[in-house]
Amino acid sequence: MRWSQATEVGDFIRDAARAREFIVTIEGAPAGLGQIRVAVPSFNERTYYLRMRLRKLSRRIQTLAEIKETCDALAHRGAQRVAIGGFGILSVWWFTVYKLTFETDLGWDTMEPVTYLVSLSTLMGGYLWFLYHNREISYKSALDFTVSARQKKLYQLHKVDLQLWESLIDEGNSLRREIKNIAAEYDAEWNERADEQDRRVTEVLKSERRQKNNKQHESDDKDDKDDD
């Protein structure tokens, strides 16, 4: 097979990889020296060290993922307990107002200003919370804040380095992307789960890619709106 100058590199690599070698012909060279045989490594050979790095990296991610998963589960259970405790406090407050209003001499004339002042104090407390934490005032944001605070404490307790975690995830996705590009050049199928070795590693890398894609889409949408 001969390739023209217009042949794309990807097509050339795929054809050469199937034949495992190609010949470079030098015009005007002496007899016997005009052809040079060049061996082409297979996909597995070319990506061997990349896949070994990914496997080694996956073992480190797996170790941290196990600890981080445990911390996250504890943080969410703790936040749920706080939420249930908050509902309990509201229930006690409702029952207290009911008893004092309808079953004591205080009546609604006394309890109405009390409930008004308590509601106003709650509103003022929520506004102060917004000013201090710069977060939207809602049940979801309060729950997320509780989970986040609990996670930080647990990460510190179990010595989980978030900067190291993020760097490992970025490096893992970078290696994965490089291997996928080579697989596309070779038109080869790559079993990435065999090299990532653990389901949690695959899910963590996929989650990080999805978050970056969402941020990229949001940034593109914002740029489009600004252009409009």
Tab-separated table of C-alpha atoms in Angstrom:
chain	number	residue	atom	x	y	z
A	1	MET	CA	0.000	0.000	0.000
A	2	ARG	CA	1.208	3.482	-0.831
A	3	TRP	CA	0.000	6.610	0.927
A	4	SER	CA	-0.413	9.950	-0.756
A	5	GLN	CA	0.697	13.216	0.810
A	6	ALA	CA	-2.963	14.073	1.471
A	7	THR	CA	-3.428	11.037	3.758
A	8	GLU	CA	-4.431	12.080	7.250
A	9	VAL	CA	-2.204	11.030	10.134
A	10	GLY	CA	-5.004	9.094	11.799
A	11	ASP	CA	-5.718	7.040	8.669
A	12	PHE	CA	-2.011	6.416	8.174
A	13	ILE	CA	-1.568	5.187	11.769
A	14	ARG	CA	-4.573	2.862	11.512
A	15	ASP	CA	-3.317	1.288	8.277
A	16	ALA	CA	0.266	1.033	9.492
A	17	ALA	CA	-0.844	-0.484	12.817
A	18	ARG	CA	-2.700	-3.258	10.999
A	19	ALA	CA	0.407	-4.118	8.977
A	20	ARG	CA	2.672	-3.628	12.067
A	21	GLU	CA	5.264	-1.838	9.887
A	22	PHE	CA	5.695	0.570	6.986
A	23	ILE	CA	8.474	1.307	4.543
A	24	VAL	CA	10.017	4.704	3.906
A	25	THR	CA	11.410	4.976	0.384
A	26	ILE	CA	14.264	7.444	-0.185
A	27	GLU	CA	14.490	8.628	-3.761
A	28	GLY	CA	17.965	8.719	-5.254
A	29	ALA	CA	19.523	6.575	-2.526
A	30	PRO	CA	22.068	3.872	-3.429
A	31	ALA	CA	20.793	0.371	-4.102
A	32	GLY	CA	19.878	-1.423	-0.891
A	33	LEU	CA	19.636	1.804	1.099
A	34	GLY	CA	16.579	3.312	-0.519
A	35	GLN	CA	14.092	1.622	1.757
A	36	ILE	CA	13.837	1.822	5.526
A	37	ARG	CA	11.474	-0.486	7.382
A	38	VAL	CA	9.817	1.127	10.408
A	39	ALA	CA	8.008	-1.052	12.942
A	40	VAL	CA	4.711	0.314	14.291
A	41	PRO	CA	3.862	-0.509	17.928
A	42	SER	CA	0.438	-1.917	18.648
A	43	PHE	CA	-2.098	-0.012	20.740
A	44	ASN	CA	-1.216	-2.026	23.852
A	45	GLU	CA	2.503	-1.459	23.315
A	46	ARG	CA	2.149	2.263	22.707
A	47	THR	CA	-0.107	2.844	25.709
A	48	TYR	CA	1.593	0.384	28.079
A	49	TYR	CA	3.248	2.961	30.331
A	50	LEU	CA	0.218	5.255	30.203
A	51	ARG	CA	-2.032	2.403	31.329
A	52	MET	CA	0.416	1.382	34.053
A	53	ARG	CA	0.429	4.972	35.345
A	54	LEU	CA	-3.364	5.006	35.278
A	55	ARG	CA	-3.505	1.733	37.232
A	56	LYS	CA	-1.077	3.029	39.849
A	57	LEU	CA	-3.039	6.282	40.078
A	58	SER	CA	-6.314	4.380	40.339
A	59	ARG	CA	-5.058	2.476	43.384
A	60	ARG	CA	-4.292	5.777	45.142
A	61	ILE	CA	-7.688	7.200	44.157
A	62	GLN	CA	-9.391	4.010	45.349
A	63	THR	CA	-7.774	4.270	48.789
A	64	LEU	CA	-8.825	7.889	49.199
A	65	ALA	CA	-12.262	7.216	47.686
A	66	GLU	CA	-13.031	4.602	50.343
A	67	ILE	CA	-12.203	7.046	53.153
A	68	LYS	CA	-13.963	9.940	51.442
A	69	GLU	CA	-17.074	7.868	50.777
A	70	THR	CA	-17.278	6.920	54.449
A	71	CYS	CA	-16.845	10.558	55.516
A	72	ASP	CA	-19.517	11.717	53.062
A	73	ALA	CA	-21.978	9.108	54.309
A	74	LEU	CA	-21.366	10.136	57.938
A	75	ALA	CA	-21.742	13.819	57.017
A	76	HIS	CA	-25.092	13.221	55.298
A	77	ARG	CA	-26.398	11.145	58.195
A	78	GLY	CA	-25.312	13.874	60.616
A	79	ALA	CA	-27.079	16.524	58.517
A	80	GLN	CA	-30.234	14.408	58.466
A	81	ARG	CA	-30.143	14.146	62.254
A	82	VAL	CA	-29.786	17.937	62.474
A	83	ALA	CA	-32.751	18.353	60.116
A	84	ILE	CA	-34.866	15.952	62.174
A	85	GLY	CA	-33.818	17.819	65.342
A	86	GLY	CA	-34.926	21.082	63.730
A	87	PHE	CA	-38.316	19.561	62.920
A	88	GLY	CA	-38.572	18.413	66.533
A	89	ILE	CA	-37.880	21.951	67.780
A	90	LEU	CA	-40.541	23.372	65.452
A	91	SER	CA	-43.019	20.740	66.628
A	92	VAL	CA	-42.356	21.631	70.286
A	93	TRP	CA	-42.761	25.337	69.462
A	94	TRP	CA	-46.060	24.702	67.659
A	95	PHE	CA	-47.377	22.604	70.554
A	96	THR	CA	-46.286	25.237	73.092
A	97	VAL	CA	-48.040	28.047	71.193
A	98	TYR	CA	-51.161	25.899	70.881
A	99	LYS	CA	-51.266	25.074	74.592
A	100	LEU	CA	-50.595	28.645	75.724
A	101	THR	CA	-53.123	30.088	73.276
A	102	PHE	CA	-56.094	27.787	73.788
A	103	GLU	CA	-55.544	26.157	77.171
A	104	THR	CA	-54.266	29.011	79.365
A	105	ASP	CA	-55.435	32.467	80.356
A	106	LEU	CA	-52.856	34.111	78.080
A	107	GLY	CA	-54.975	33.654	74.985
A	108	TRP	CA	-54.317	34.898	71.488
A	109	ASP	CA	-54.048	38.536	72.562
A	110	THR	CA	-50.819	37.711	74.398
A	111	MET	CA	-49.489	35.003	72.073
A	112	GLU	CA	-49.990	36.964	68.838
A	113	PRO	CA	-47.224	39.523	69.611
A	114	VAL	CA	-44.995	36.696	70.856
A	115	THR	CA	-45.352	34.684	67.643
A	116	TYR	CA	-44.883	37.863	65.589
A	117	LEU	CA	-41.666	38.747	67.413
A	118	VAL	CA	-40.368	35.170	67.097
A	119	SER	CA	-41.095	35.186	63.343
A	120	LEU	CA	-39.413	38.568	62.968
A	121	SER	CA	-36.390	37.336	64.947
A	122	THR	CA	-36.185	34.278	62.689
A	123	LEU	CA	-36.251	36.514	59.609
A	124	MET	CA	-33.525	38.741	61.038
A	125	GLY	CA	-31.421	35.709	61.977
A	126	GLY	CA	-31.778	34.318	58.446
A	127	TYR	CA	-30.687	37.642	56.964
A	128	LEU	CA	-27.638	37.757	59.234
A	129	TRP	CA	-26.816	34.198	58.187
A	130	PHE	CA	-27.028	35.280	54.548
A	131	LEU	CA	-24.730	38.265	55.178
A	132	TYR	CA	-22.154	36.143	56.993
A	133	HIS	CA	-22.098	33.074	54.716
A	134	ASN	CA	-23.145	34.800	51.463
A	135	ARG	CA	-25.539	31.976	50.643
A	136	GLU	CA	-29.158	31.841	49.585
A	137	ILE	CA	-31.550	31.408	52.484
A	138	SER	CA	-33.391	28.121	51.956
A	139	TYR	CA	-33.764	24.721	53.545
A	140	LYS	CA	-31.577	23.165	50.855
A	141	SER	CA	-28.762	25.693	51.290
A	142	ALA	CA	-28.866	25.227	55.061
A	143	LEU	CA	-28.704	21.449	54.640
A	144	ASP	CA	-25.846	21.735	52.117
A	145	PHE	CA	-23.971	24.038	54.492
A	146	THR	CA	-24.404	21.547	57.347
A	147	VAL	CA	-23.162	18.680	55.168
A	148	SER	CA	-20.195	20.724	53.923
A	149	ALA	CA	-19.151	21.773	57.427
A	150	ARG	CA	-19.412	18.207	58.683
A	151	GLN	CA	-17.424	16.915	55.697
A	152	LYS	CA	-14.569	19.335	56.358
A	153	LYS	CA	-14.302	18.205	59.980
A	154	LEU	CA	-14.343	14.530	58.993
A	155	TYR	CA	-11.775	15.083	56.229
A	156	GLN	CA	-9.449	16.753	58.712
A	157	LEU	CA	-10.041	13.970	61.237
A	158	HIS	CA	-9.224	11.229	58.711
A	159	LYS	CA	-6.424	13.277	57.074
A	160	VAL	CA	-8.019	13.503	53.621
A	161	ASP	CA	-6.059	16.029	51.542
A	162	LEU	CA	-8.595	17.584	49.157
A	163	GLN	CA	-5.897	19.275	47.064
A	164	LEU	CA	-4.181	15.914	46.561
A	165	TRP	CA	-7.560	14.357	45.753
A	166	GLU	CA	-8.319	16.955	43.081
A	167	SER	CA	-4.845	16.648	41.547
A	168	LEU	CA	-5.201	12.853	41.370
A	169	ILE	CA	-8.610	13.166	39.702
A	170	ASP	CA	-7.295	15.696	37.162
A	171	GLU	CA	-4.282	13.525	36.371
A	172	GLY	CA	-6.473	10.434	36.047
A	173	ASN	CA	-8.817	12.114	33.583
A	174	SER	CA	-5.833	13.506	31.673
A	175	LEU	CA	-4.324	10.013	31.301
A	176	ARG	CA	-7.687	8.576	30.345
A	177	ARG	CA	-8.198	11.259	27.688
A	178	GLU	CA	-4.726	10.626	26.234
A	179	ILE	CA	-5.325	6.868	26.013
A	180	LYS	CA	-8.762	7.435	24.444
A	181	ASN	CA	-7.214	9.668	21.782
A	182	ILE	CA	-4.632	7.006	20.931
A	183	ALA	CA	-7.384	4.372	20.802
A	184	ALA	CA	-9.251	6.565	18.308
A	185	GLU	CA	-6.111	6.834	16.159
A	186	TYR	CA	-5.704	3.051	16.166
A	187	ASP	CA	-9.452	2.464	15.770
A	188	ALA	CA	-9.102	0.155	18.784
A	189	GLU	CA	-11.429	-0.723	21.655
A	190	TRP	CA	-10.020	0.113	25.086
A	191	ASN	CA	-11.495	-1.482	28.195
A	192	GLU	CA	-10.977	1.444	30.546
A	193	ARG	CA	-12.557	-0.293	33.542
A	194	ALA	CA	-9.828	-2.937	33.425
A	195	ASP	CA	-7.211	-0.226	33.975
A	196	GLU	CA	-9.250	1.915	36.383
A	197	GLN	CA	-9.727	-1.325	38.350
A	198	ASP	CA	-12.494	-0.179	40.680
A	199	ARG	CA	-16.079	0.942	40.148
A	200	ARG	CA	-15.653	3.883	42.513
A	201	VAL	CA	-12.658	5.164	40.564
A	202	THR	CA	-14.660	5.052	37.315
A	203	GLU	CA	-17.609	6.863	38.928
A	204	VAL	CA	-15.389	9.525	40.528
A	205	LEU	CA	-13.600	10.296	37.252
A	206	LYS	CA	-16.897	10.358	35.365
A	207	SER	CA	-18.474	12.662	37.956
A	208	GLU	CA	-15.576	15.116	37.686
A	209	ARG	CA	-15.823	15.144	33.876
A	210	ARG	CA	-19.565	15.747	34.078
A	211	GLN	CA	-19.111	18.670	36.470
A	212	LYS	CA	-16.503	20.277	34.219
A	213	ASN	CA	-18.749	19.834	31.178
A	214	ASN	CA	-21.674	21.428	33.018
A	215	LYS	CA	-19.491	24.365	34.078
A	216	GLN	CA	-18.264	24.728	30.506
A	217	HIS	CA	-21.836	24.764	29.180
A	218	GLU	CA	-22.855	27.349	31.780
A	219	SER	CA	-19.871	29.496	30.832
A	220	ASP	CA	-20.720	29.199	27.124
A	221	ASP	CA	-24.366	30.097	27.810
A	222	LYS	CA	-23.244	33.126	29.822
A	223	ASP	CA	-20.931	34.240	27.007
A	224	ASP	CA	-23.776	33.851	24.512
A	225	LYS	CA	-26.068	35.968	26.697
A	226	ASP	CA	-23.366	38.620	27.039
A	227	ASP	CA	-22.940	38.671	23.277
A	228	ASP	CA	-26.687	39.048	22.822
